PDB file of C-alpha atoms in Angstrom:
ATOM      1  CA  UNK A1473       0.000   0.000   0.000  1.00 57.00           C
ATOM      2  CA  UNK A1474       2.548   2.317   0.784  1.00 66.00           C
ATOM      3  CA  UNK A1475       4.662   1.578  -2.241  1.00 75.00           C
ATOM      4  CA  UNK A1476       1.459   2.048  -4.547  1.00 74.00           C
ATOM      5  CA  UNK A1477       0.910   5.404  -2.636  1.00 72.00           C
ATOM      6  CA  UNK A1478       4.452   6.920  -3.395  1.00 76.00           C
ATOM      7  CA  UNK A1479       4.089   5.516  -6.885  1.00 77.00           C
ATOM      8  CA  UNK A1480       1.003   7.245  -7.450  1.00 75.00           C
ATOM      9  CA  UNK A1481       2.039  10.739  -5.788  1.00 74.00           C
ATOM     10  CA  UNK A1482       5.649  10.776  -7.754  1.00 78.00           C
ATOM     11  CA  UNK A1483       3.628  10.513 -11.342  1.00 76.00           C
ATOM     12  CA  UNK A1484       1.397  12.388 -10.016  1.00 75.00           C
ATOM     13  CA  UNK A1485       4.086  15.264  -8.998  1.00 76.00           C
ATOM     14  CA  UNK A1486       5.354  14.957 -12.299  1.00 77.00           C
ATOM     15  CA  UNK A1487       2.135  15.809 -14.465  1.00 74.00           C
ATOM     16  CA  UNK A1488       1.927  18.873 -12.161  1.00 73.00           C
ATOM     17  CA  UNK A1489       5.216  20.031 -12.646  1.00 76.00           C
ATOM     18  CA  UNK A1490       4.952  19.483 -16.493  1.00 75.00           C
ATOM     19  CA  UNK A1491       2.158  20.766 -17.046  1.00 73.00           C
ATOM     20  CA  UNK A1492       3.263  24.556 -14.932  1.00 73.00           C
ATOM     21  CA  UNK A1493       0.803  23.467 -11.798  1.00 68.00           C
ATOM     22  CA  UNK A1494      -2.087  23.085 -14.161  1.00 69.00           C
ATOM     23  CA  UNK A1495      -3.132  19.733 -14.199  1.00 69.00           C
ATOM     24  CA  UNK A1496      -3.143  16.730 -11.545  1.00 68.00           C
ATOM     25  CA  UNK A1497      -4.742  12.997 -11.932  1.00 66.00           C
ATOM     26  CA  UNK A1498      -8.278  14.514 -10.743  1.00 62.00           C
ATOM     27  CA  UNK A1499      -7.746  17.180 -13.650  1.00 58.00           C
ATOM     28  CA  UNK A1500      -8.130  15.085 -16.568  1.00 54.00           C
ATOM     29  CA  UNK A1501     -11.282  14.092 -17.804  1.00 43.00           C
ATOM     30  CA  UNK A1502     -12.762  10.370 -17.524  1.00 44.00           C
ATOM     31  CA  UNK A1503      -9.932   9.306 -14.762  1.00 45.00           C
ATOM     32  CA  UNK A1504     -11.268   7.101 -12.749  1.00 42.00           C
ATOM     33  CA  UNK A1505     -14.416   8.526 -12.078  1.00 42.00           C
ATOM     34  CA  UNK A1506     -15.703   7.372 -15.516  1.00 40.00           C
ATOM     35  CA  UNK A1507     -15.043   3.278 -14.878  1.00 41.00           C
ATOM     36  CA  UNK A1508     -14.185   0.771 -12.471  1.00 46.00           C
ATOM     37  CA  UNK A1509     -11.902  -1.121 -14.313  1.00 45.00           C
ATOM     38  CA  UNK A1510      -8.515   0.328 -13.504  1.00 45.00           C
ATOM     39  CA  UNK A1511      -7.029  -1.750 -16.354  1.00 43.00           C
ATOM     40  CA  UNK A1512      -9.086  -0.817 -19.108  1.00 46.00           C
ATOM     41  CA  UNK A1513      -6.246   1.951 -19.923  1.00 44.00           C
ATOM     42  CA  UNK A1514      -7.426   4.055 -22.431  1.00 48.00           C
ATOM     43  CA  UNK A1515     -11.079   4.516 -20.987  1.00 47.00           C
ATOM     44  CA  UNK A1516      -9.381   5.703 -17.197  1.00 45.00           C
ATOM     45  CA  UNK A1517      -6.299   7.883 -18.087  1.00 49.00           C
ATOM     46  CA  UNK A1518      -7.412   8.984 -21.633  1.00 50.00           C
ATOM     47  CA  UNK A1519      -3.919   8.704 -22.829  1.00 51.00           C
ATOM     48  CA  UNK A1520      -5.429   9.165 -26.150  1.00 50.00           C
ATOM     49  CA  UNK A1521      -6.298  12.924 -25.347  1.00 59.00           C
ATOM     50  CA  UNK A1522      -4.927  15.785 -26.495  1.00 60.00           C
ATOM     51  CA  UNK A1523      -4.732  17.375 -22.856  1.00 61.00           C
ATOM     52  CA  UNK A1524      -2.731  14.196 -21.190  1.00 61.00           C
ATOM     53  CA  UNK A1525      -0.585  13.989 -23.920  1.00 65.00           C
ATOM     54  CA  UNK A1526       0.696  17.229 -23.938  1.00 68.00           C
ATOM     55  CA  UNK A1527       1.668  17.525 -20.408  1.00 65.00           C
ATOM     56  CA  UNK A1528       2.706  13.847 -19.624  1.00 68.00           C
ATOM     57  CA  UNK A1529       5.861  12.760 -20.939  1.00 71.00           C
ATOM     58  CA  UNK A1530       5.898   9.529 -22.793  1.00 75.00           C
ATOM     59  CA  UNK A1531       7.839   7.832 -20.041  1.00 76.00           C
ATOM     60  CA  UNK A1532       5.459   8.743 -17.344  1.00 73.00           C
ATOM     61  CA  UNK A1533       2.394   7.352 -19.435  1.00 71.00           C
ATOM     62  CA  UNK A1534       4.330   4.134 -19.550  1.00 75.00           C
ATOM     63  CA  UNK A1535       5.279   4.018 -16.178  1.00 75.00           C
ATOM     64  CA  UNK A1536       1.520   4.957 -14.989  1.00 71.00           C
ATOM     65  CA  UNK A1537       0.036   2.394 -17.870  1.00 70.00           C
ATOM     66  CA  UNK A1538       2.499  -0.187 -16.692  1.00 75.00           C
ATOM     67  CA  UNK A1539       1.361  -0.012 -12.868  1.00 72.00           C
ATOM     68  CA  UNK A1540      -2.427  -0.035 -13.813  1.00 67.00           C
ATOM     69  CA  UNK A1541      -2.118  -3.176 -15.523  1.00 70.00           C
ATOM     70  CA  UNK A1542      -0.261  -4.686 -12.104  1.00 71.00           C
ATOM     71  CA  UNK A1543      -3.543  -3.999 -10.493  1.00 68.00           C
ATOM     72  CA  UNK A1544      -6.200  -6.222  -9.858  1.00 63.00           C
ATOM     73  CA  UNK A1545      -9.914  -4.813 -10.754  1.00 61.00           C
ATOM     74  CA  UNK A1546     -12.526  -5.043  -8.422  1.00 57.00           C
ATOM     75  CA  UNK A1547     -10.572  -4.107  -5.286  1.00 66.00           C
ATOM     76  CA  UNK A1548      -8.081  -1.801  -7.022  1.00 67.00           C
ATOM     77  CA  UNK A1549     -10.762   1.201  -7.880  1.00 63.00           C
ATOM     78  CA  UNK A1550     -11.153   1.781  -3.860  1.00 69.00           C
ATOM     79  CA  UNK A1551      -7.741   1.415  -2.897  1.00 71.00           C
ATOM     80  CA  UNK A1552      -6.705   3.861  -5.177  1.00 70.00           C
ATOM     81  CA  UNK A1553      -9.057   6.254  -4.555  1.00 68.00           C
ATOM     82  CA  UNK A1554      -8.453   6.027  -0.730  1.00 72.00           C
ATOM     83  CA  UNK A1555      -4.780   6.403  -1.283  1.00 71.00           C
ATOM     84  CA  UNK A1556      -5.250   9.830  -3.287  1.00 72.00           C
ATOM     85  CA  UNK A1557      -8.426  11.423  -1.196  1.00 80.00           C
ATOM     86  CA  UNK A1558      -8.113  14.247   1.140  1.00 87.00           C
ATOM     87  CA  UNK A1559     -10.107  14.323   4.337  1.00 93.00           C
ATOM     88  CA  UNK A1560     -11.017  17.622   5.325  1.00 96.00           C
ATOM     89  CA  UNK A1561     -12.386  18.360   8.479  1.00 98.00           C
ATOM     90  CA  UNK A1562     -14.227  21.761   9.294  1.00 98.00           C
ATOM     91  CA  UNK A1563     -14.684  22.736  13.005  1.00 98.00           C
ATOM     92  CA  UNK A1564     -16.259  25.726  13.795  1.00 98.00           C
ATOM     93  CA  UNK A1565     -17.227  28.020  17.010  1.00 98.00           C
ATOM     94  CA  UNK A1566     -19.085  30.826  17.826  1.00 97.00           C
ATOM     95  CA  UNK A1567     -18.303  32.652  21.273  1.00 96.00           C
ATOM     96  CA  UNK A1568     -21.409  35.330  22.356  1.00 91.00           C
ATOM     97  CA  UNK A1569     -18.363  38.176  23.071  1.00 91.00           C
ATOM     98  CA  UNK A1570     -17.461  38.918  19.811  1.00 94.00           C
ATOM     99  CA  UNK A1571     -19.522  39.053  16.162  1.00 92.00           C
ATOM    100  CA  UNK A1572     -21.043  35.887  15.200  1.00 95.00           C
ATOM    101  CA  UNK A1573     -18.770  33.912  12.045  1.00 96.00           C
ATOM    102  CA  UNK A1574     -21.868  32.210  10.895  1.00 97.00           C
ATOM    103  CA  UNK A1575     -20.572  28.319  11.026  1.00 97.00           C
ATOM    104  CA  UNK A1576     -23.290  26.665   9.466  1.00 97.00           C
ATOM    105  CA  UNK A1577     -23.637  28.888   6.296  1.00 97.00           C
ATOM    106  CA  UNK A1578     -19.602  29.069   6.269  1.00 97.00           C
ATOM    107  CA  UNK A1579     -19.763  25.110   5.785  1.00 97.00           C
ATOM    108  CA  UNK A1580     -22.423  24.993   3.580  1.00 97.00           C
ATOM    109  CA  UNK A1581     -20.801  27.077   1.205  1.00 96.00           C
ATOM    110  CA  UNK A1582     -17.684  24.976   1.443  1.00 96.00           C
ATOM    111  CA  UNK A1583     -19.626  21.873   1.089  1.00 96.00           C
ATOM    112  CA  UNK A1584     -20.837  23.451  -2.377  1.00 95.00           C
ATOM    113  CA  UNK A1585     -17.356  24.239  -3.868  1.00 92.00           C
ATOM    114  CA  UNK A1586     -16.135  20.534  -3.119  1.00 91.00           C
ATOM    115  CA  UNK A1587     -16.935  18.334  -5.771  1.00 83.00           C
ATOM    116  CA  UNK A1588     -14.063  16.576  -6.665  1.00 77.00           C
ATOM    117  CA  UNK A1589     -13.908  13.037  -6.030  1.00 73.00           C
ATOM    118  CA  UNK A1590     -10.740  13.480  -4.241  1.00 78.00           C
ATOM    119  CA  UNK A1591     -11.606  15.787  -1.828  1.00 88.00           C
ATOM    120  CA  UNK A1592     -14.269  15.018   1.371  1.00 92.00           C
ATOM    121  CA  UNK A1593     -15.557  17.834   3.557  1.00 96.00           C
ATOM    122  CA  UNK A1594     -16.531  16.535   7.105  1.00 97.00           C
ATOM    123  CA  UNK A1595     -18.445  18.666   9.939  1.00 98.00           C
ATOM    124  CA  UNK A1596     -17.207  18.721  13.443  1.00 97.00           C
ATOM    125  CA  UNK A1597     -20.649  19.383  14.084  1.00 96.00           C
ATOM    126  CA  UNK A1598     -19.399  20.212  17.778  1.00 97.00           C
ATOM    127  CA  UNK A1599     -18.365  23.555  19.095  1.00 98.00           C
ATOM    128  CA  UNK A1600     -16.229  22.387  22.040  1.00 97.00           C
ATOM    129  CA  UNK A1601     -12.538  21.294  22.162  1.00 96.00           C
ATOM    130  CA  UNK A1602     -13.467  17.933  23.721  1.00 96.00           C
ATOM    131  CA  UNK A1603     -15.822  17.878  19.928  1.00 96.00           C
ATOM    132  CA  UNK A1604     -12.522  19.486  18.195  1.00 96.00           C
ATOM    133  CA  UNK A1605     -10.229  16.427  19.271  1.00 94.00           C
ATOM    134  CA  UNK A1606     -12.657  13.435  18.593  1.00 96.00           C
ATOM    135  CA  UNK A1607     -13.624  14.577  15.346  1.00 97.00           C
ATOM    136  CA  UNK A1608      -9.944  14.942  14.361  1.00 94.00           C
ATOM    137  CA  UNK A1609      -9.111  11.500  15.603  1.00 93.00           C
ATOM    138  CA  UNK A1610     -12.314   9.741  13.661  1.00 95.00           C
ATOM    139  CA  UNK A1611     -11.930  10.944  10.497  1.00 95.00           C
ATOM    140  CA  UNK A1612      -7.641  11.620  10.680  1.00 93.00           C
ATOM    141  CA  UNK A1613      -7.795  14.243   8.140  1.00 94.00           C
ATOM    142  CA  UNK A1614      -4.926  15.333   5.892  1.00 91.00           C
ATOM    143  CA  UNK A1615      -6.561  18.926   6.448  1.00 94.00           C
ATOM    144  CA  UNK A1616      -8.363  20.748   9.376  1.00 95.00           C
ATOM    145  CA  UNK A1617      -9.831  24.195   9.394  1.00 98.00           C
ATOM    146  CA  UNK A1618     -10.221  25.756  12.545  1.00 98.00           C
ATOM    147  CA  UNK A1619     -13.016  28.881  12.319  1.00 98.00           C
ATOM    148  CA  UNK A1620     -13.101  30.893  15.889  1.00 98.00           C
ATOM    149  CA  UNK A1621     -12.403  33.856  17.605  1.00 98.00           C
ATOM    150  CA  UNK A1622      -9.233  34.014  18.773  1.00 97.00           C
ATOM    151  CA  UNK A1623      -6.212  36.109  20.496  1.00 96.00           C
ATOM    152  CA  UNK A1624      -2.767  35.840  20.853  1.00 96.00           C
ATOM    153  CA  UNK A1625      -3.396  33.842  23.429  1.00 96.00           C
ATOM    154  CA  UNK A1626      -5.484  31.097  22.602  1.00 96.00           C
ATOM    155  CA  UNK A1627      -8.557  29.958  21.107  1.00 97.00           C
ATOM    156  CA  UNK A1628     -12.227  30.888  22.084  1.00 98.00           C
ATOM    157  CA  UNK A1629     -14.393  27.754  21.835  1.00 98.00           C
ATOM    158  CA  UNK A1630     -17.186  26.926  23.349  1.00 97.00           C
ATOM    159  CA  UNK A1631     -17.123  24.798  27.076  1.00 96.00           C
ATOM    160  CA  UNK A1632     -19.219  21.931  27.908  1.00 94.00           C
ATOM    161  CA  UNK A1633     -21.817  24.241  29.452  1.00 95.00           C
ATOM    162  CA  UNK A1634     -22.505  26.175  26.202  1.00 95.00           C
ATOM    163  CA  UNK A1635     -20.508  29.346  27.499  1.00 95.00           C
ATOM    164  CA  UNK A1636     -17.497  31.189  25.477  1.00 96.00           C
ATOM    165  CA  UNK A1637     -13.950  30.133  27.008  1.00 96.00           C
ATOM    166  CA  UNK A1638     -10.289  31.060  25.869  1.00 97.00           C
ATOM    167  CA  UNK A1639      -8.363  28.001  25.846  1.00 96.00           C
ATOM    168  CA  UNK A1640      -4.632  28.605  25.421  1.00 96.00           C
ATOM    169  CA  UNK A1641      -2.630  28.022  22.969  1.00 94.00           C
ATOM    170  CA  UNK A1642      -0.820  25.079  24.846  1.00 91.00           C
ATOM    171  CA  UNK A1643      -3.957  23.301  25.616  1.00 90.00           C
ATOM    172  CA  UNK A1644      -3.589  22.531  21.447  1.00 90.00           C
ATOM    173  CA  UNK A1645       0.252  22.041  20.903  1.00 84.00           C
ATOM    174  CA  UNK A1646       0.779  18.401  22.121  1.00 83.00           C
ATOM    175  CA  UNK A1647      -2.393  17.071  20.181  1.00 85.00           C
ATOM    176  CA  UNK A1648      -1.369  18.667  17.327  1.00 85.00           C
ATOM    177  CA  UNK A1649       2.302  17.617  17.197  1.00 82.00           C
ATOM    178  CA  UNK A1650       1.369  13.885  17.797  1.00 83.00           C
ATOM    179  CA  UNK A1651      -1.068  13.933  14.663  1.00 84.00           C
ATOM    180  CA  UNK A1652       1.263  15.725  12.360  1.00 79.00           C
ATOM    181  CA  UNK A1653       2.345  12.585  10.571  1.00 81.00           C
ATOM    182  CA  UNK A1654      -1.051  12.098   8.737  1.00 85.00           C
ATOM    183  CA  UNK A1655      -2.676  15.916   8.839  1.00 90.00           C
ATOM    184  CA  UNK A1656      -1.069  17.666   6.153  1.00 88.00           C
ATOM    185  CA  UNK A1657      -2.191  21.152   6.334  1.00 93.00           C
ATOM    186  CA  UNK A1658      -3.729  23.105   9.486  1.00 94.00           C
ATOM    187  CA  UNK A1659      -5.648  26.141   8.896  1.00 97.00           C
ATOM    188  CA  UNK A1660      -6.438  28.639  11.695  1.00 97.00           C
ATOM    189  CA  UNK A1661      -9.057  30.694  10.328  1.00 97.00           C
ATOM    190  CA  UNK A1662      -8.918  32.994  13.820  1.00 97.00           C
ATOM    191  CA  UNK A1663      -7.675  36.390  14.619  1.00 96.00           C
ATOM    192  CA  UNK A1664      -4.201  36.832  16.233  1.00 96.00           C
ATOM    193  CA  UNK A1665      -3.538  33.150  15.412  1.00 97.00           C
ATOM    194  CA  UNK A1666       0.484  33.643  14.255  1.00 96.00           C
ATOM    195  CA  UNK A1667       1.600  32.431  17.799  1.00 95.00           C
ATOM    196  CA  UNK A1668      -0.683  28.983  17.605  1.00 94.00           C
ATOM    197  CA  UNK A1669       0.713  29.083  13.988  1.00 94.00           C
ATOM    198  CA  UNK A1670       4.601  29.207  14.837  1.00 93.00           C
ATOM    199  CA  UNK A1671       4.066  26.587  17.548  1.00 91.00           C
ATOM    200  CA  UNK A1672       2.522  24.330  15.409  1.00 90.00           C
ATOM    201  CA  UNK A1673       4.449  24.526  12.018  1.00 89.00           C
ATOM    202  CA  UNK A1674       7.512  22.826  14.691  1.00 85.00           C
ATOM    203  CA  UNK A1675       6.094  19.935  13.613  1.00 79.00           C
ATOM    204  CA  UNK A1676       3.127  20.269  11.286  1.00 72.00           C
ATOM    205  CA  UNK A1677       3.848  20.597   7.920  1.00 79.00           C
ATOM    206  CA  UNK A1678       2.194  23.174   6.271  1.00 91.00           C
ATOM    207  CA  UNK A1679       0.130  25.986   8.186  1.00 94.00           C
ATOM    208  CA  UNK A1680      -2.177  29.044   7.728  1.00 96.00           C
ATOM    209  CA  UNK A1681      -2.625  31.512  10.639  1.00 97.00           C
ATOM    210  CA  UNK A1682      -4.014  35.588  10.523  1.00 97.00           C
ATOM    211  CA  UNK A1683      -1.517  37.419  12.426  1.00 96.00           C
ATOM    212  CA  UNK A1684      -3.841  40.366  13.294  1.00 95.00           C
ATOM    213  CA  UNK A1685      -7.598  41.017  13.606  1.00 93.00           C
ATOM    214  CA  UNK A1686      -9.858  40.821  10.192  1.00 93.00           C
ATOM    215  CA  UNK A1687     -13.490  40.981   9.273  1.00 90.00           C
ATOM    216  CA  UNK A1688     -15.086  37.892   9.598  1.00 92.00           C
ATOM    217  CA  UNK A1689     -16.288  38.239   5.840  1.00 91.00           C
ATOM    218  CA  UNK A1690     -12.385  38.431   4.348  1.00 91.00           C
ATOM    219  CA  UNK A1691     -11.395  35.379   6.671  1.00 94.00           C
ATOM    220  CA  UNK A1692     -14.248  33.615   5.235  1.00 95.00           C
ATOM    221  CA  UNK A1693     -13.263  34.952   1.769  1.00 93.00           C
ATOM    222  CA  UNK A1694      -9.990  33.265   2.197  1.00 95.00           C
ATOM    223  CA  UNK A1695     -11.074  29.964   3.354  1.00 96.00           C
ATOM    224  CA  UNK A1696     -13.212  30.113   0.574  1.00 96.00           C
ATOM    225  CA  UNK A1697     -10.677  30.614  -2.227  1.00 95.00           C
ATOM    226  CA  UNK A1698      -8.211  28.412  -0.366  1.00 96.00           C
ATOM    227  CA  UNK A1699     -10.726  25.263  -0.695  1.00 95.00           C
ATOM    228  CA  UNK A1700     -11.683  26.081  -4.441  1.00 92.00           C
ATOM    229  CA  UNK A1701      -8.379  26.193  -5.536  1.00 91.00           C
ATOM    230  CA  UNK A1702      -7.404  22.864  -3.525  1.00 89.00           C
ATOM    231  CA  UNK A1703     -10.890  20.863  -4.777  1.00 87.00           C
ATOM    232  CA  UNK A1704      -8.998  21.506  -8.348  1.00 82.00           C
ATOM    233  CA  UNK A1705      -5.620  19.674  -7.498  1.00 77.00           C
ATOM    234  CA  UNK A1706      -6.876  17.867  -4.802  1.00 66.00           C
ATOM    235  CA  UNK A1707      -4.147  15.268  -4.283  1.00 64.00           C
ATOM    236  CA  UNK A1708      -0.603  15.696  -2.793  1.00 60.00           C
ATOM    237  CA  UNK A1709       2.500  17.507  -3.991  1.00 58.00           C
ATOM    238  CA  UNK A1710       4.933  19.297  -2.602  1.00 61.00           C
ATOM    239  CA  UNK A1711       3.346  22.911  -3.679  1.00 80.00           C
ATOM    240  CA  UNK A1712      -0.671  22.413  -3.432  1.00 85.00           C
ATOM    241  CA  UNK A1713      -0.896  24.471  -0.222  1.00 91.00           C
ATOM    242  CA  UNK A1714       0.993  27.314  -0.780  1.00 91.00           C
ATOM    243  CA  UNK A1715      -0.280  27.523  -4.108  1.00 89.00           C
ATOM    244  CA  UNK A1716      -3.630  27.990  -3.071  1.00 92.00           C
ATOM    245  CA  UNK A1717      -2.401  30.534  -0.393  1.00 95.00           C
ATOM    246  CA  UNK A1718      -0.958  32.616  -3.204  1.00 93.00           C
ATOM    247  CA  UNK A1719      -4.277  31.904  -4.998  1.00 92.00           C
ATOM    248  CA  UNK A1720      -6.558  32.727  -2.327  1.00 94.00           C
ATOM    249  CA  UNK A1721      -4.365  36.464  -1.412  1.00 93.00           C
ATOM    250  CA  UNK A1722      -4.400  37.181  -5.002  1.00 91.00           C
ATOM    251  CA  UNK A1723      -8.114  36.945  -4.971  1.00 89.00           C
ATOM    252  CA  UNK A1724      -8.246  39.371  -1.715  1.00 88.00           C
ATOM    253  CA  UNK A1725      -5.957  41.521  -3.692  1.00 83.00           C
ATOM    254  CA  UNK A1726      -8.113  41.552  -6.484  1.00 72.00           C
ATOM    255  CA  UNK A1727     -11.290  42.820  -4.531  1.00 72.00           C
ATOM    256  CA  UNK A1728      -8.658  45.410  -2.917  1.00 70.00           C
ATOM    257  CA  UNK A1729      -8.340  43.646   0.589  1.00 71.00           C
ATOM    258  CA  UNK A1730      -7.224  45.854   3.198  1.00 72.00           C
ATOM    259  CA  UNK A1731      -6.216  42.850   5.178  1.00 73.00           C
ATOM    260  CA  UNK A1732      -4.468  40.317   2.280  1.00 71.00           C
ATOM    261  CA  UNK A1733      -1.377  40.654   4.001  1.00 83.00           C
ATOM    262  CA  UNK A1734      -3.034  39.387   7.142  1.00 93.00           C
ATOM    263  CA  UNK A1735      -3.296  36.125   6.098  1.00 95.00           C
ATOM    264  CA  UNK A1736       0.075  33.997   6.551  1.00 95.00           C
ATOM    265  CA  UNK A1737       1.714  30.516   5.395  1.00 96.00           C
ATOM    266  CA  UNK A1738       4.372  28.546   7.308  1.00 94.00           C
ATOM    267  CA  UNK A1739       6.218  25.598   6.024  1.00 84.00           C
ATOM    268  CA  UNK A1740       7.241  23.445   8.939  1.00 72.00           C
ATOM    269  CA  UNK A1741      10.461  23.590  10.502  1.00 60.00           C
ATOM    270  CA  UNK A1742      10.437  19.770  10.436  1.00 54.00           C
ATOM    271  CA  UNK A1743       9.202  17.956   7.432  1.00 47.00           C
TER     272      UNK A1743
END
């Protein structure tokens, strides 16, 4: 399994990289989503098209064609796609203190950009941390967004009792380092969130964290733009996230964002 999975993602880094970040496997028309019969070549890569043929090199067609027809068919379609899906897990809170983010209309307009067959949205569908931390250890997503109020201090989630709480910042370090191996990308979609941010890109691998206060309305913008751009190269290579960072601030730009620059990325330390 993990053999097939770096197989998959080094072809699959290649086709991005020749094509200029244009194209991944979920890009091209009829893969996978079109059969289930991962050896019936032609009719799941389209090699034949004009599109995969001018971005793929010959060798990498042969290389991808050649590990296809090592698979077996029935199980094959669901292992694959399993290897090359990205969980995403949304978990949002309101606190009564500050202006409400609107969490249930923020995630149904995420759930409506997300189409691609590589990508999952999940709801937390609990305001607390206690609802925070067993949602992230169900589904073990490759990306969580975090949508709060926040300081440089901490977090404000809702408690057990319903009430708005700060919880600091190192009541979320240790359960974030010791999930870093499978979470790819953490997004703190929370005012004043650089300090959370710097902690956790010690060991996370790719971050996103405001380091000031923003309207509610841009943060949202950016989360939105961030998720659009990733639901159209939805599987991993080294540059998806800060791609779609740079996509998502051009976009603020664009509308003439006071805030773009508010909006940071940070590799990890560690990879």
């Amino acid at each position: 399994m993990c053999k097939l999975k770096i197989q998959l993602n080094q072809i699959n880094q290649e086709i991005f990289e020749s094509s200029n970040h244009q194209f991944d496997f979920t890009n091209f028309n009829g893969y996978l989503n079109s059969t289930d019969d991962l050896t019936s070549i032609d009719r799941v890569l389209g090699m034949h098209s004009l599109e995969f043929r001018a971005f793929v090199p010959d060798e990498t067609r042969e290389v991808y064609k050649t590990l296809l027809e090592s698979l077996k068919e029935k199980e094959d379609r669901e292992k694959v796609i399993n290897l090359l899906t990205r969980d995403v897990l949304y978990f949002g809170s309101e606190c009564e203190k500050f202006g409400a983010i609107g969490i249930s209309q923020e995630y149904q307009n995420l759930e409506t950009i997300i189409n691609n067959e590589f990508l999952k949205i999940h709801n937390s569908n609990s305001e607390t941390k206690d609802g925070l931390f067993d949602s992230w250890q169900k589904i073990k997503p490759e990306i969580i967004l975090i949508s709060c109020h926040g300081s440089e201090y901490g977090l404000y989630l809702k408690d057990e009792n319903g009430r708005c709480k700060e919880y600091s910042n190192s009541d979320f370090y240790n359960f974030f380092k010791k999930r870093s191996d499978y979470t790819e990308c953490v997004i703190l979609s929370s005012c004043l969130s650089k300090n959370l941010g710097e902690l956790i890109s010690e060991y996370g691998r790719n971050v996103i964290c405001i380091n000031q206060k923003v309207n509610i309305k841009e943060a949202t913008k950016y989360v939105f733009e961030f998720l659009k751009f990733l639901n159209m190269f939805s599987l991993q290579n080294s540059q998806v996230y800060e791609n779609a960072h740079k996509f998502s601030l051009e976009k603020l730009e664009f509308e003439s964002s006071p805030n773009s620059f508010s909006f940071e990325f940070l590799k990890a330390n560690k990879i």
